[in-house]
Coordinates of C-alpha atoms in Angstrom, one line a residue:
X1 CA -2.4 12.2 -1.7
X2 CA -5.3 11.2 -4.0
X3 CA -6.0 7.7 -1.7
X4 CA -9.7 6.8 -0.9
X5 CA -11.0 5.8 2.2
X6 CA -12.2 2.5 2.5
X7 CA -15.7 1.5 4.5
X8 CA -15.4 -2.7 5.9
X9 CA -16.6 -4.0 8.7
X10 CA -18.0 -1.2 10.7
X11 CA -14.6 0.7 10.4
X12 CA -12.8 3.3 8.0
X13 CA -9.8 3.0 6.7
X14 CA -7.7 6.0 5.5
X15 CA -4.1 5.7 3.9
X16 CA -2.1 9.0 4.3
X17 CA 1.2 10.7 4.4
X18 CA 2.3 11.5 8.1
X19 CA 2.4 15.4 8.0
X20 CA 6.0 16.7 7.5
X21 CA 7.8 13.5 7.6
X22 CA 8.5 10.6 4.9
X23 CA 6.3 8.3 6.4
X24 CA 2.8 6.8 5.6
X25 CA 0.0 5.9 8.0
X26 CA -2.6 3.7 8.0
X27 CA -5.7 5.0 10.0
X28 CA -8.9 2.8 11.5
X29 CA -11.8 5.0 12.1
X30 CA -15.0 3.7 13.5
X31 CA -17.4 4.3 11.2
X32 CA -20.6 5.1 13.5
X33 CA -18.6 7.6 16.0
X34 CA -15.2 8.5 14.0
X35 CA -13.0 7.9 17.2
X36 CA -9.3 6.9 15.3
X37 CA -9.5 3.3 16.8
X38 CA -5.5 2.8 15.9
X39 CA -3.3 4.3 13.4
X40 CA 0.2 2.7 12.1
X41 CA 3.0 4.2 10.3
X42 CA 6.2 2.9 8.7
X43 CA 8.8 5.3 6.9
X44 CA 9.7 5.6 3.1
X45 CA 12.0 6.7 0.9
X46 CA 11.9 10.6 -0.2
X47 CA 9.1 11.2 -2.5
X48 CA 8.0 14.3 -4.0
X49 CA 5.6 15.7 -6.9
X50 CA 3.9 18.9 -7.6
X51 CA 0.2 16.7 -7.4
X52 CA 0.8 16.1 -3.8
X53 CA 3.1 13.3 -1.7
X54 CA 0.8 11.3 -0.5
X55 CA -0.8 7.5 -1.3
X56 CA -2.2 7.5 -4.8
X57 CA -3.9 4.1 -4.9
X58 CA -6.8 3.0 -2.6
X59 CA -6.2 0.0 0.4
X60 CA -8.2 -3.1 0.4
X61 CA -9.8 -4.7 2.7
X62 CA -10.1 -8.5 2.7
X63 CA -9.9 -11.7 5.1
X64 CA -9.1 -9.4 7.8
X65 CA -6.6 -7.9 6.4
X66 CA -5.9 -4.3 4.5
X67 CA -3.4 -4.2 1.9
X68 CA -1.8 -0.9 0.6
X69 CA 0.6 -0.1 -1.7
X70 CA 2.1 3.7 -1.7
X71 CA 3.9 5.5 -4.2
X72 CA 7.6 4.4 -4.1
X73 CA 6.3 0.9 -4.3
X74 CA 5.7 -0.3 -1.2
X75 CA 3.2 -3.0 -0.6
X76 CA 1.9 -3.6 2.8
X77 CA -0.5 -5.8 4.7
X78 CA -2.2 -4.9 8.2
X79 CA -3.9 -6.4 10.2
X80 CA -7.5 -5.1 9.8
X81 CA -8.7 -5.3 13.8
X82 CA -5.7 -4.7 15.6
X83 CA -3.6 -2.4 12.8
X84 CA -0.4 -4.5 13.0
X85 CA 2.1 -4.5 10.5
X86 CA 1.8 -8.5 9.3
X87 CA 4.2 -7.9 6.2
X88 CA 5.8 -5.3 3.8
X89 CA 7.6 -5.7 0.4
X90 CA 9.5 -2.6 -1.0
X91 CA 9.4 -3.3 -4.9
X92 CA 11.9 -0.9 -5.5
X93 CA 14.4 -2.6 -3.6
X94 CA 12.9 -6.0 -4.5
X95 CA 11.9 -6.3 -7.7
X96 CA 13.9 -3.3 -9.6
X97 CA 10.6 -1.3 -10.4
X98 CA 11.3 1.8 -11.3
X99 CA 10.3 5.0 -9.6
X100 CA 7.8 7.1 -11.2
X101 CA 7.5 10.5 -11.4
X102 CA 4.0 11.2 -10.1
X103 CA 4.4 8.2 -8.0
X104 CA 2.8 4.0 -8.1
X105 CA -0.8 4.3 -7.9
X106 CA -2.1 0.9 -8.4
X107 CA -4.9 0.1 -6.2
X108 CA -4.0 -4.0 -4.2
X109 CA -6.4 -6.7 -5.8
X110 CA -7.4 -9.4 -3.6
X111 CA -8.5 -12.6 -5.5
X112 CA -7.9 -16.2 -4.4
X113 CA -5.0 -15.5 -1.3
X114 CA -3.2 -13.4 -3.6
X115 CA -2.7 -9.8 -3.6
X116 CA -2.0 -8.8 -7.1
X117 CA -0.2 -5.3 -8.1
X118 CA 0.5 -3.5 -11.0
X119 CA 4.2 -2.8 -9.9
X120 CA 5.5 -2.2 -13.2
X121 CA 9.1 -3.9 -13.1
X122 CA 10.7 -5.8 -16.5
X123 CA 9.2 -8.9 -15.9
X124 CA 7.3 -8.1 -13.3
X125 CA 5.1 -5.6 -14.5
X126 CA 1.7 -7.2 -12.6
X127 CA 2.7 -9.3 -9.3
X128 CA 0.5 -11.1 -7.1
X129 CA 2.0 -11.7 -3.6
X130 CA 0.6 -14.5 -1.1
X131 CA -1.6 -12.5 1.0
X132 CA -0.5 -14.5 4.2
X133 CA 3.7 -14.0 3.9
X134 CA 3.8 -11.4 1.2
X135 CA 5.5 -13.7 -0.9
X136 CA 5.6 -13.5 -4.6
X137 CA 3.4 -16.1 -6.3
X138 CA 3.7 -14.8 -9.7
X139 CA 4.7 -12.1 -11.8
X140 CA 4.6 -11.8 -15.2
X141 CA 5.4 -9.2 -18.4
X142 CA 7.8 -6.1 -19.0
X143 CA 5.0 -3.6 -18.7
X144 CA 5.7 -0.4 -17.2
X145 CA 2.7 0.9 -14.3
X146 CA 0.2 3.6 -15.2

């Protein structure tokens, strides 16, 4: 994947495919020693490209929480200590975005309790979720992601 890993807090944060399965993981390094402090993983649907499987957009840390979103659409908040799974929306399923062929890249603003993602759907082309329930807020315009 083409993710980044994200320095918060004393900890690293790396979003990656699990190797050889259609699943994505969430990893928590500490950043002094680089012991894996916890790592969680949730499956996907089937996703392939010849520019690699994994994430394409970066997590984000904020309020104790790190939000992802991988590339068949699914947005996810953890929690940043403990690496629990506090919510997930597949916008496939959800909001009828479509699947693209290298995959969703859009990195998760945070702004004001809102996580807000270029998901690319008709008429939800940029979605902001509540970052507490993962609920949609808003989404607006016909926009297709990039």
């Amino acid at each position: 994947g083409h993710s980044s890993p994200v320095v918060a807090g004393g900890k690293v944060y790396l979003f990656a495919q699990v190797a050889d399965k259609e699943e994505e993981a969430l990893h928590c390094f500490d950043a002094r020693d680089g012991k894996e402090a916890w790592v969680t993983s949730y499956p996907r649907p089937k996703f392939w490209t010849l520019f690699g499987t994994g994430p394409q957009g970066t997590p984000t840390v904020s309020g104790g929480r790190v939000f992802t979103f991988g590339p068949t659409g699914i947005v996810t908040a953890f929690d940043a200590a403990r690496g629990e799974k506090l919510w997930q929306v597949d916008t496939e399923k959800e909001l009828k975005a479509p699947r693209l062929k290298f995959g969703a890249a859009s990195s998760p603003l945070v702004d004001d309790g809102r996580v807000i993602v270029n998901v690319g759907a008709r008429g939800a082309g940029v979605v902001a979720f509540s970052a507490d329930k993962g609920k949609v807020v808003w989404k607006s315009l016909d926009e297709g992601a990039s």
